[in-house]
PDB file of C-alpha atoms and ligand atoms in Angstrom:
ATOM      1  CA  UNK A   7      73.046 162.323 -10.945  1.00  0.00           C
ATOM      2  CA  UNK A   8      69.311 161.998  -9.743  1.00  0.00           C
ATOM      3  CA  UNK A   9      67.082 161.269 -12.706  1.00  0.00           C
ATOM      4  CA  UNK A  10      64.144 162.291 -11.278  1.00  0.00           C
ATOM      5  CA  UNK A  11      65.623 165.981 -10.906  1.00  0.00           C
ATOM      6  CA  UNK A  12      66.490 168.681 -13.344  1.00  0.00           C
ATOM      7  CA  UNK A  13      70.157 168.551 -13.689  1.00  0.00           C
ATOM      8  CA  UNK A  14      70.547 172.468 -12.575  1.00  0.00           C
ATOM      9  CA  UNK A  15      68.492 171.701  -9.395  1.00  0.00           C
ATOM     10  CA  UNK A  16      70.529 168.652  -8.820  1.00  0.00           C
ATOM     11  CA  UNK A  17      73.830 170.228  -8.660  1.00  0.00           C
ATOM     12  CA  UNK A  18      72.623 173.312  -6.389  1.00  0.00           C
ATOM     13  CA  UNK A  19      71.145 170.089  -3.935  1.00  0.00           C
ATOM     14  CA  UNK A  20      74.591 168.873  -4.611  1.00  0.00           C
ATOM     15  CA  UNK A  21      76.522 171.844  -3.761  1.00  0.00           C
ATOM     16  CA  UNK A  22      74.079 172.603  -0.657  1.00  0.00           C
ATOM     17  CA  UNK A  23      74.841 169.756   0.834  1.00  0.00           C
ATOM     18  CA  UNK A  24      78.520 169.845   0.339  1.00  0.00           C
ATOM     19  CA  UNK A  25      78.488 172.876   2.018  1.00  0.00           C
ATOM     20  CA  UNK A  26      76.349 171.367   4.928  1.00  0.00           C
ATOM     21  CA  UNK A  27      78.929 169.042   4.836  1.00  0.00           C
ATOM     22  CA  UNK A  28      81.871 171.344   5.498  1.00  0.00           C
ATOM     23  CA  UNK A  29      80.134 173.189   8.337  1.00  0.00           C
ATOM     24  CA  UNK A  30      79.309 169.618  10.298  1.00  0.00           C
ATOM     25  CA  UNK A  31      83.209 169.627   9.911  1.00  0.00           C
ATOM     26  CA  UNK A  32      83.859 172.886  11.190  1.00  0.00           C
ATOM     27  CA  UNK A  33      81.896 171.981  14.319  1.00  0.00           C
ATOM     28  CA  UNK A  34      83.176 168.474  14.602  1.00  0.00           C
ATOM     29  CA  UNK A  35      87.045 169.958  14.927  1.00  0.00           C
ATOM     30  CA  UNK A  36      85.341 171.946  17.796  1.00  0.00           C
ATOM     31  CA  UNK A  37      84.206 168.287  18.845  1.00  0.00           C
ATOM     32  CA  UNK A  38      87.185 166.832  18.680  1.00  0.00           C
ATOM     33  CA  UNK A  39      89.111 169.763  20.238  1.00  0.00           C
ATOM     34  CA  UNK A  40      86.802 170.268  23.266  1.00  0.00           C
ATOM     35  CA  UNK A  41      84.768 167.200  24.235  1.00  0.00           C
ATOM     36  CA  UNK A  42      88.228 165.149  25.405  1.00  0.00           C
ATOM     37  CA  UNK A  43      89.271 168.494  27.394  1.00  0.00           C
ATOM     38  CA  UNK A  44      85.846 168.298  29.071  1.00  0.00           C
ATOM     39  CA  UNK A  45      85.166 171.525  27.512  1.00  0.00           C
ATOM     40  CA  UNK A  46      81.378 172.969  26.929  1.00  0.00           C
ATOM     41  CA  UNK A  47      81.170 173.200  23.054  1.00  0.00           C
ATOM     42  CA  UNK A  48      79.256 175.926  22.707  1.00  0.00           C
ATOM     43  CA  UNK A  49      80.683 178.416  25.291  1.00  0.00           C
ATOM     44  CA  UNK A  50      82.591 180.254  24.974  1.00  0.00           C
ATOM     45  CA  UNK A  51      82.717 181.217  20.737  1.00  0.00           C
ATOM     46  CA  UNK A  52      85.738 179.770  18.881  1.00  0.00           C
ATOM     47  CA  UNK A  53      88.816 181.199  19.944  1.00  0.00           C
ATOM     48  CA  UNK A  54      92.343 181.107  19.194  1.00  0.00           C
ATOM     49  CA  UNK A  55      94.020 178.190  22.332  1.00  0.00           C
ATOM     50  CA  UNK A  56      97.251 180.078  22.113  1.00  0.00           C
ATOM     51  CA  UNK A  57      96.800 183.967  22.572  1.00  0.00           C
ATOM     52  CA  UNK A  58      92.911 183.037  23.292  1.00  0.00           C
ATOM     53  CA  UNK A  59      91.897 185.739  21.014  1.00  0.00           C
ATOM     54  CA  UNK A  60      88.264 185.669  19.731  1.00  0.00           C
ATOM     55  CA  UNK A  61      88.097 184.331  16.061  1.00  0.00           C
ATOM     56  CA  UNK A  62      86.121 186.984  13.516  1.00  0.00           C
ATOM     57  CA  UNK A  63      83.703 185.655  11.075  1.00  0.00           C
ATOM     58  CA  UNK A  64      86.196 185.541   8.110  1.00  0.00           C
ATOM     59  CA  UNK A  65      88.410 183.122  10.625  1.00  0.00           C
ATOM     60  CA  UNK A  66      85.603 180.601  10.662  1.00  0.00           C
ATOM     61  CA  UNK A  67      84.982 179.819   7.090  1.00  0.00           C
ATOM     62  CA  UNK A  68      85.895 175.985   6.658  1.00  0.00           C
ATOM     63  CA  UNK A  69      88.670 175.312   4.470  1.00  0.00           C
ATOM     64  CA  UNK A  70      88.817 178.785   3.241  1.00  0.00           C
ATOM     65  CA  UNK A  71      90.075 180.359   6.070  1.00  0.00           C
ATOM     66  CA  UNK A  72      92.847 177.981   6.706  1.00  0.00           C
ATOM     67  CA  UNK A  73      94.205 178.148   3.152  1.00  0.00           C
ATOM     68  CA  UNK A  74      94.193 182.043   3.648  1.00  0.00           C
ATOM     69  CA  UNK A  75      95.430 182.294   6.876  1.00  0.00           C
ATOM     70  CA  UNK A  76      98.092 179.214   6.004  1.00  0.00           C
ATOM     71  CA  UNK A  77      97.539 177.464   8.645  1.00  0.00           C
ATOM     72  CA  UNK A  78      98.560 180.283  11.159  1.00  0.00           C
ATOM     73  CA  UNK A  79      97.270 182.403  13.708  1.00  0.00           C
ATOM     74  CA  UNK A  80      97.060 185.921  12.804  1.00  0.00           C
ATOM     75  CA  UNK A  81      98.247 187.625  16.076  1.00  0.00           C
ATOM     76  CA  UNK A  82     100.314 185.211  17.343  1.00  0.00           C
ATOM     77  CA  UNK A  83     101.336 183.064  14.381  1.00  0.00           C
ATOM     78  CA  UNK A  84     100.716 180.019  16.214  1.00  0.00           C
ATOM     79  CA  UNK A  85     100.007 176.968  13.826  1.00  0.00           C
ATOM     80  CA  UNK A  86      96.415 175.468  12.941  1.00  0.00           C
ATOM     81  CA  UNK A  87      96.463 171.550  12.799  1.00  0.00           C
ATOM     82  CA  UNK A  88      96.191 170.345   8.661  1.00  0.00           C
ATOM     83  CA  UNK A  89      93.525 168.211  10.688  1.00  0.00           C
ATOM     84  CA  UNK A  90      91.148 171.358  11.014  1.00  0.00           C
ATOM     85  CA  UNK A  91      90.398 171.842   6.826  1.00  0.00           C
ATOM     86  CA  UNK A  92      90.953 167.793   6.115  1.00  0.00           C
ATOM     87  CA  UNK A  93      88.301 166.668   8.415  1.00  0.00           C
ATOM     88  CA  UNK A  94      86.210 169.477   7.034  1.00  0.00           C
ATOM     89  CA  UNK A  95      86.677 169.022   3.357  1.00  0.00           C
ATOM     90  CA  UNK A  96      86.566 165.133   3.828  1.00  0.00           C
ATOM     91  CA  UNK A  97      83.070 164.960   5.843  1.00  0.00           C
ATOM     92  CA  UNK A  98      82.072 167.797   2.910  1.00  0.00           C
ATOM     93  CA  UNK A  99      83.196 165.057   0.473  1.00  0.00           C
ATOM     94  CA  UNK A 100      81.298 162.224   2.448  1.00  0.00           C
ATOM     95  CA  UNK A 101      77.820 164.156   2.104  1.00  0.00           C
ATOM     96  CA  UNK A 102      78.199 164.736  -1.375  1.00  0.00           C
ATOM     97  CA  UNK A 103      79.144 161.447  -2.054  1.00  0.00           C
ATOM     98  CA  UNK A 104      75.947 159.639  -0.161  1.00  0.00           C
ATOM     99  CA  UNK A 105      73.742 162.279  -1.710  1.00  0.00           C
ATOM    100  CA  UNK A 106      75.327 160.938  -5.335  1.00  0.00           C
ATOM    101  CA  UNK A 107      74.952 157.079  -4.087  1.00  0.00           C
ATOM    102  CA  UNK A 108      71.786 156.944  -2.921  1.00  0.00           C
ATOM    103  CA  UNK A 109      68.350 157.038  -4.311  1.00  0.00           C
ATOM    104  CA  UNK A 110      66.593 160.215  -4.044  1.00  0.00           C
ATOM    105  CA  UNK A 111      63.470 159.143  -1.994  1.00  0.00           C
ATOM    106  CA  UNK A 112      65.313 157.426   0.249  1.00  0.00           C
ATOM    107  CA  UNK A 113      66.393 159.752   2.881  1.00  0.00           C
ATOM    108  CA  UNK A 114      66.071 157.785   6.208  1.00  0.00           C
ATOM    109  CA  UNK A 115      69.226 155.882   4.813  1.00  0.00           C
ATOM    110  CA  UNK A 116      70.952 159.376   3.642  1.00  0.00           C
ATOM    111  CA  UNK A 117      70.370 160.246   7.603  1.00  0.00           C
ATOM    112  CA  UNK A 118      71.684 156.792   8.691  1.00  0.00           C
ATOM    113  CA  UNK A 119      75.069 157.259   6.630  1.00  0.00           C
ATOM    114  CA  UNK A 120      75.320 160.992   7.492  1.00  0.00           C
ATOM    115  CA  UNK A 121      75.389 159.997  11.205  1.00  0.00           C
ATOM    116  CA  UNK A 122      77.747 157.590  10.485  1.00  0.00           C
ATOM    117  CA  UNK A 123      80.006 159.612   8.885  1.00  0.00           C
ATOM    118  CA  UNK A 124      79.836 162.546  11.964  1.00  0.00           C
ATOM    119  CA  UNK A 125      80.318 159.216  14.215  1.00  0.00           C
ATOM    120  CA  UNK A 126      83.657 158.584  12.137  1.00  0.00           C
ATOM    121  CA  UNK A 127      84.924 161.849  12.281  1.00  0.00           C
ATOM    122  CA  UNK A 128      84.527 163.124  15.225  1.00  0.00           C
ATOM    123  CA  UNK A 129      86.260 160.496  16.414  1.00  0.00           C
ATOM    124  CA  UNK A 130      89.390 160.926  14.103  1.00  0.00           C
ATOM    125  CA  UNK A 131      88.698 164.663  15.463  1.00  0.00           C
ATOM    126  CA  UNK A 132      89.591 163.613  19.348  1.00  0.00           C
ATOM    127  CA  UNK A 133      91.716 161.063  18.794  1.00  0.00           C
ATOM    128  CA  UNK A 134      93.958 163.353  16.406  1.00  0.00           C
ATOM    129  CA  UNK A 135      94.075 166.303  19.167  1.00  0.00           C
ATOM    130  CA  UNK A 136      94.138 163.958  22.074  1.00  0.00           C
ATOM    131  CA  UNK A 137      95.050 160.385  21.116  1.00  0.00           C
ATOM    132  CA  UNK A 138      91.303 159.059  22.469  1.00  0.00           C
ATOM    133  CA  UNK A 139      88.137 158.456  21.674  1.00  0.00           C
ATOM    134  CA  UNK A 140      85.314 158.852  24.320  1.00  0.00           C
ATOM    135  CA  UNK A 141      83.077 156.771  25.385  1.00  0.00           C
ATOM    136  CA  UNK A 142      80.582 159.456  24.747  1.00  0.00           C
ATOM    137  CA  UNK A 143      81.115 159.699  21.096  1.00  0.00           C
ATOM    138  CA  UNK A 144      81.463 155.922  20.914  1.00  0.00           C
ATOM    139  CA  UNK A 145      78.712 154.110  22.728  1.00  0.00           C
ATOM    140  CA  UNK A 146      75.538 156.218  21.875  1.00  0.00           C
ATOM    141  CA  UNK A 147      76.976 155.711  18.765  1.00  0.00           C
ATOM    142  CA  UNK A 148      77.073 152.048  18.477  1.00  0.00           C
ATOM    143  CA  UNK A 149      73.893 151.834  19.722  1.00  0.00           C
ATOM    144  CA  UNK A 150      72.233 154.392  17.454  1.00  0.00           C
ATOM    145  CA  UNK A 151      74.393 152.866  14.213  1.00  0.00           C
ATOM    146  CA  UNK A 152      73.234 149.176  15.666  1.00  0.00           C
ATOM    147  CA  UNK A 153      69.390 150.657  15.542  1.00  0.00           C
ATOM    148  CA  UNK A 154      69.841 152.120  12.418  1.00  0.00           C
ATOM    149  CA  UNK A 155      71.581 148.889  10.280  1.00  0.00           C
ATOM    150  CA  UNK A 156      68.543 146.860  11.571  1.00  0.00           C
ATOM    151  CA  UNK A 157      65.658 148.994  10.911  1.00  0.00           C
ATOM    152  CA  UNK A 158      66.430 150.414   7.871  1.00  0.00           C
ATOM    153  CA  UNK A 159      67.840 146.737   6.305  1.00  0.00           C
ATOM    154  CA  UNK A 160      71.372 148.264   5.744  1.00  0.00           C
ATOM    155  CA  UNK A 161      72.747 145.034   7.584  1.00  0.00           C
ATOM    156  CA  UNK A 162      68.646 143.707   8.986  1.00  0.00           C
ATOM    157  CA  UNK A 163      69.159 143.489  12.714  1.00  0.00           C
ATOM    158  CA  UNK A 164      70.584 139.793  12.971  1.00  0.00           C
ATOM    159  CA  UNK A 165      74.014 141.196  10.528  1.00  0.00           C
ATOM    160  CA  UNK A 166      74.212 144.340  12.350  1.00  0.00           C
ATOM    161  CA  UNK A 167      74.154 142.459  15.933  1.00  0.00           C
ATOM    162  CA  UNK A 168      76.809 139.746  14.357  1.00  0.00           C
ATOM    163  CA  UNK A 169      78.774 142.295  12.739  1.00  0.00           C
ATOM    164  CA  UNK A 170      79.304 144.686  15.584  1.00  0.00           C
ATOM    165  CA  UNK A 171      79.657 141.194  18.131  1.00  0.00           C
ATOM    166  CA  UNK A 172      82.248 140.089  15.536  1.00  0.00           C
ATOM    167  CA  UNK A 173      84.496 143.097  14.919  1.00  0.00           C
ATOM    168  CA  UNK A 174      84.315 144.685  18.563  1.00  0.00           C
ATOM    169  CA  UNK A 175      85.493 141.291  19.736  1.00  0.00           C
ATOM    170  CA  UNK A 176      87.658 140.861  17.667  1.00  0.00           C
ATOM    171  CA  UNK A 177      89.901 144.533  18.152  1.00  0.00           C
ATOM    172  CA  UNK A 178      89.259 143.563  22.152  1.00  0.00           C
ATOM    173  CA  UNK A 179      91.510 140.401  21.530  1.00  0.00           C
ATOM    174  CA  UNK A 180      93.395 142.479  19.670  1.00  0.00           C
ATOM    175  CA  UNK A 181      93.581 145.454  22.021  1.00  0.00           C
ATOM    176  CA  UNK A 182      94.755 142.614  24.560  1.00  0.00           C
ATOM    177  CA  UNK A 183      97.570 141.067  22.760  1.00  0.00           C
ATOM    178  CA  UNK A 184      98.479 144.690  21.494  1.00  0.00           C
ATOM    179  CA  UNK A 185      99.485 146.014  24.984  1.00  0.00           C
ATOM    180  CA  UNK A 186      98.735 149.384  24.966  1.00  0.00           C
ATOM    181  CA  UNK A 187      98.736 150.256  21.125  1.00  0.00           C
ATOM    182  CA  UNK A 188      95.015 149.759  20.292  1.00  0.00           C
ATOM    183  CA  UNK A 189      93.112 151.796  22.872  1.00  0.00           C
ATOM    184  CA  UNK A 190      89.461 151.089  24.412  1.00  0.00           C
ATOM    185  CA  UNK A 191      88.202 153.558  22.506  1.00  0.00           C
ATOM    186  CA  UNK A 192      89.239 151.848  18.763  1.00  0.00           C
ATOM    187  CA  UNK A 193      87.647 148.655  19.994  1.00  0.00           C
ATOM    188  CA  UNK A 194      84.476 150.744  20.556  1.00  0.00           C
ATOM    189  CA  UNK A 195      84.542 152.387  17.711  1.00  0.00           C
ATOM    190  CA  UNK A 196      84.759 149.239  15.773  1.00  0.00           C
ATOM    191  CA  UNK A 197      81.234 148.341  17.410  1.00  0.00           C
ATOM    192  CA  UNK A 198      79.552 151.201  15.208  1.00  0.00           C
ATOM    193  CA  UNK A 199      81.427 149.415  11.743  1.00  0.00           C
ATOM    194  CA  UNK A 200      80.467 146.455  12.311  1.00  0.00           C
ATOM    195  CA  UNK A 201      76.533 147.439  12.566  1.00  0.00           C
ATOM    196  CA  UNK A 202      76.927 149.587   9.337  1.00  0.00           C
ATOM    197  CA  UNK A 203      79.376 147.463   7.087  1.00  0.00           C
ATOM    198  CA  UNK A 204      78.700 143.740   8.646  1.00  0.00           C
ATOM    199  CA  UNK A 205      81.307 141.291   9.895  1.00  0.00           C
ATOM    200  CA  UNK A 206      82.911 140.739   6.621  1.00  0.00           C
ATOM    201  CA  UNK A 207      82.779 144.620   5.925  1.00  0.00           C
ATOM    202  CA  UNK A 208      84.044 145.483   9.119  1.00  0.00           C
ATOM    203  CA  UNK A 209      86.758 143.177   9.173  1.00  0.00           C
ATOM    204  CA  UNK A 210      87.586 144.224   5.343  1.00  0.00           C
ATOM    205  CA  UNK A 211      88.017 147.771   7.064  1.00  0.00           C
ATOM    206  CA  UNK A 212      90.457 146.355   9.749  1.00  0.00           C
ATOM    207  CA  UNK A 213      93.072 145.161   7.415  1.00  0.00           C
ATOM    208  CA  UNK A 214      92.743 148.454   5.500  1.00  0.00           C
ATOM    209  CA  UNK A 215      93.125 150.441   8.283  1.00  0.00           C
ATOM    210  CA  UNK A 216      95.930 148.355   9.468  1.00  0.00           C
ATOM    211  CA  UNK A 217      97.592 149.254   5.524  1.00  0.00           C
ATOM    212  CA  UNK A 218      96.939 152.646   5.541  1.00  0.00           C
ATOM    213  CA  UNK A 219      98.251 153.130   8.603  1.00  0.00           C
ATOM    214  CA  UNK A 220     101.305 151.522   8.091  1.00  0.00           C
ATOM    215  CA  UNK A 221     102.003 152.755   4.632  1.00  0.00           C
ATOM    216  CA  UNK A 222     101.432 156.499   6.283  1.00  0.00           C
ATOM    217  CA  UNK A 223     103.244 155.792   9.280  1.00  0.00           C
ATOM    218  CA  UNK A 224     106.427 154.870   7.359  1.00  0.00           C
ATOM    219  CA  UNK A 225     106.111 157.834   5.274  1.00  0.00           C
ATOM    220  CA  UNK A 226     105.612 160.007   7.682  1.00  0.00           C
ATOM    221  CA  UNK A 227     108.694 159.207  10.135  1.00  0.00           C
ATOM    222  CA  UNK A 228     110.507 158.945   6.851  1.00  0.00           C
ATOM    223  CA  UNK A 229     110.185 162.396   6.067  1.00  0.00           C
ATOM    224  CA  UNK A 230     110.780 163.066   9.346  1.00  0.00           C
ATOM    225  CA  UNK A 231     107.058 164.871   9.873  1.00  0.00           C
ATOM    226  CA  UNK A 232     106.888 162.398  13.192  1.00  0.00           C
ATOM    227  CA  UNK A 233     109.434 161.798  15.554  1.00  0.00           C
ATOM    228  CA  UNK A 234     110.112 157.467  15.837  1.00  0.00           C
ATOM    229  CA  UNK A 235     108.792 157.871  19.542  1.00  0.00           C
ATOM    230  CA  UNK A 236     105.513 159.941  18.612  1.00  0.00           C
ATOM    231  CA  UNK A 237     102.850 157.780  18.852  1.00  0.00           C
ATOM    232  CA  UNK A 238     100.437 158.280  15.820  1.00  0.00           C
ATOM    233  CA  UNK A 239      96.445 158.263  16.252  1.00  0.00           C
ATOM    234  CA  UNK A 240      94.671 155.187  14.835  1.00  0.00           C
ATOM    235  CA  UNK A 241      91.441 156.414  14.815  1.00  0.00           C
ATOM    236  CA  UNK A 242      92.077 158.542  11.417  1.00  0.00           C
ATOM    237  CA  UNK A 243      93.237 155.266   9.575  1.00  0.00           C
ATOM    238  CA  UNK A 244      89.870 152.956  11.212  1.00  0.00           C
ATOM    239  CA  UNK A 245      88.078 155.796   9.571  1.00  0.00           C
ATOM    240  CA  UNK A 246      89.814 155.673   6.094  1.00  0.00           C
ATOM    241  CA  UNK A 247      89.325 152.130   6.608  1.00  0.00           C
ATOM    242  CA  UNK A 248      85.912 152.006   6.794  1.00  0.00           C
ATOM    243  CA  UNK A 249      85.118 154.732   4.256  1.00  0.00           C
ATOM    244  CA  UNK A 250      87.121 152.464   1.483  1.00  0.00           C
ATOM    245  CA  UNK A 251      84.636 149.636   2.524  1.00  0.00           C
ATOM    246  CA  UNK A 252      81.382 151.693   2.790  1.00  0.00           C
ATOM    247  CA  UNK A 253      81.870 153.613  -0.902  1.00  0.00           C
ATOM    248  CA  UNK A 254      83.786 150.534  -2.756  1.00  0.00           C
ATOM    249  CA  UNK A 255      82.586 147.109  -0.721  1.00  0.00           C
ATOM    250  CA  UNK A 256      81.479 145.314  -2.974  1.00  0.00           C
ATOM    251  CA  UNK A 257      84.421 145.919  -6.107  1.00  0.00           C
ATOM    252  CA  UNK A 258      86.918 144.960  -2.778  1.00  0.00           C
ATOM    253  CA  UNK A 259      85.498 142.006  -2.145  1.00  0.00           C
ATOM    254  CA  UNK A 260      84.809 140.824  -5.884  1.00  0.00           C
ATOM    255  CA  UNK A 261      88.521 141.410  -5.826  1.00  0.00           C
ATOM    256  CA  UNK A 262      90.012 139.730  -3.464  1.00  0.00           C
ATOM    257  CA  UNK A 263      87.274 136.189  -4.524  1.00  0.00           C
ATOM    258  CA  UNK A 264      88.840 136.309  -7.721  1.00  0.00           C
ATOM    259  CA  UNK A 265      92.137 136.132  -6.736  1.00  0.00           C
ATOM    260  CA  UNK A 266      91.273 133.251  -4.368  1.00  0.00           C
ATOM    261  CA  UNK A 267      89.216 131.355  -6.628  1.00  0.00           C
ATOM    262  CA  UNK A 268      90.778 132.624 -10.062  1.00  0.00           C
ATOM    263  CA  UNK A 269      88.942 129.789 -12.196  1.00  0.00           C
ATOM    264  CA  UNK A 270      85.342 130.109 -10.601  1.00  0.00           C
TER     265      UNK A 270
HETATM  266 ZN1  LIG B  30      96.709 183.061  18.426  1.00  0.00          ZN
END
């Protein structure tokens, strides 16, 4: 908690932005639901894609209305994705969590990370309804991440550049040799984590990503919740990937040294 604050203040800031959190969530499912459909995302209001009924107020509360709805339409009992209240309740989770990390004063870097979290899950927003991630989420993004790394010495600019150089080209060779199971828009996205995390960061969040998504994928078609031919997004394990790195880099890495140099 933030010294500097009485501790009832601090956990009302707290809870605030957790809730900010969850409602950036809300609107990146309409993101990630719209914006590969080529969809305005403002018109018209939230409605349900099945019987295209209007959603009341009470069907629009993140997390809350899923759990009491369970999941379900309530005219035509047509299922909500699990993705709609995860997505909120994580990117909830990811504001609180930056507003715990990081000094008080130092909001410019709260923005940075906030933006990089709405970067990371909007994308696992698309590519979970549509299996892609557009270029229009991605590039402004890498750009805006790259900008943000340098001026605000999260990376300095020569790490961010190397970082994003490093770990895009390196999910393009990847994407090459892969034939069609790493998309365009992974390589891209990969851009952004490099800036933010740095080469050895980024790449850190590759081999996660690649775990995770293994480890999940396995489980999954073993309890028979995906079919062996369903192709499964990647985009939701890049972005597990990188969260691991950005919250707990540095314990990783003083990990993994020790177990290659286990007498230094
Ligand atoms: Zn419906």
């Amino acid at each position: 908690m933030h010294t500097q604050l009485p501790s009832v203040v601090d956990g009302l800031v707290l809870c605030f932005v957790f809730v900010y959190g969850l409602v950036f969530g809300s609107f990146l499912n309409v993101v990630g639901y719209r914006l590969p459909r080529g969809e305005s995302l403002v018109r018209p209001g939230s409605h349900c894609p099945v019987c295209q009924r209007r959603l009341r107020w009470f069907e629009l509360v993140p997390v809350f209305s899923w759990l009491m709805l369970r999941g379900r339409c309530r005219t035509c009992s047509a299922p909500i994705s699990l993705w709609y209240p995860l997505i909120e309740l994580t990117t909830g989770c990811l504001f609180a969590a930056t507003y715990l990390r990081l000094p008080l004063g130092d909001w410019p870097q709260m923005l940075a990370w906030g933006a990089f979290w709405l970067l990371l899950m909007a994308s696992v927003a698309t590519d979970a309804s549509s299996m892609r991630i557009p270029d229009v989420l991605t590039l402004p993004g890498a750009v805006l991440m790259l900008i943000a790394s340098g001026a605000l010495r999260i990376q300095g600019w020569w790490w961010a550049f190397v970082g994003a150089l490093v770990c895009g080209g390196g999910m393009f060779l990847i994407h090459l040799f892969a034939r069609g199971q790493m998309g365009l828009g992974d390589v891209k996205l990969f851009l952004s984590i490099g800036a933010m995390l740095g080469a050895v960061g980024g790449l850190e969040s590759l081999v996660l990503a690649a775990l995770y998504g293994t480890c999940i994928g396995v489980f999954l078609r073993v309890l028979r919740r995906v079919s062996k031919r369903e192709p499964i997004p990647f985009g939701p394990f890049i972005a597990m990937g990188a969260i691991t790195v950005a919250v707990y880099g540095s314990e990783i890495t003083r990990w993994y040294v020790g177990l290659v140099t286990p007498f230094g």
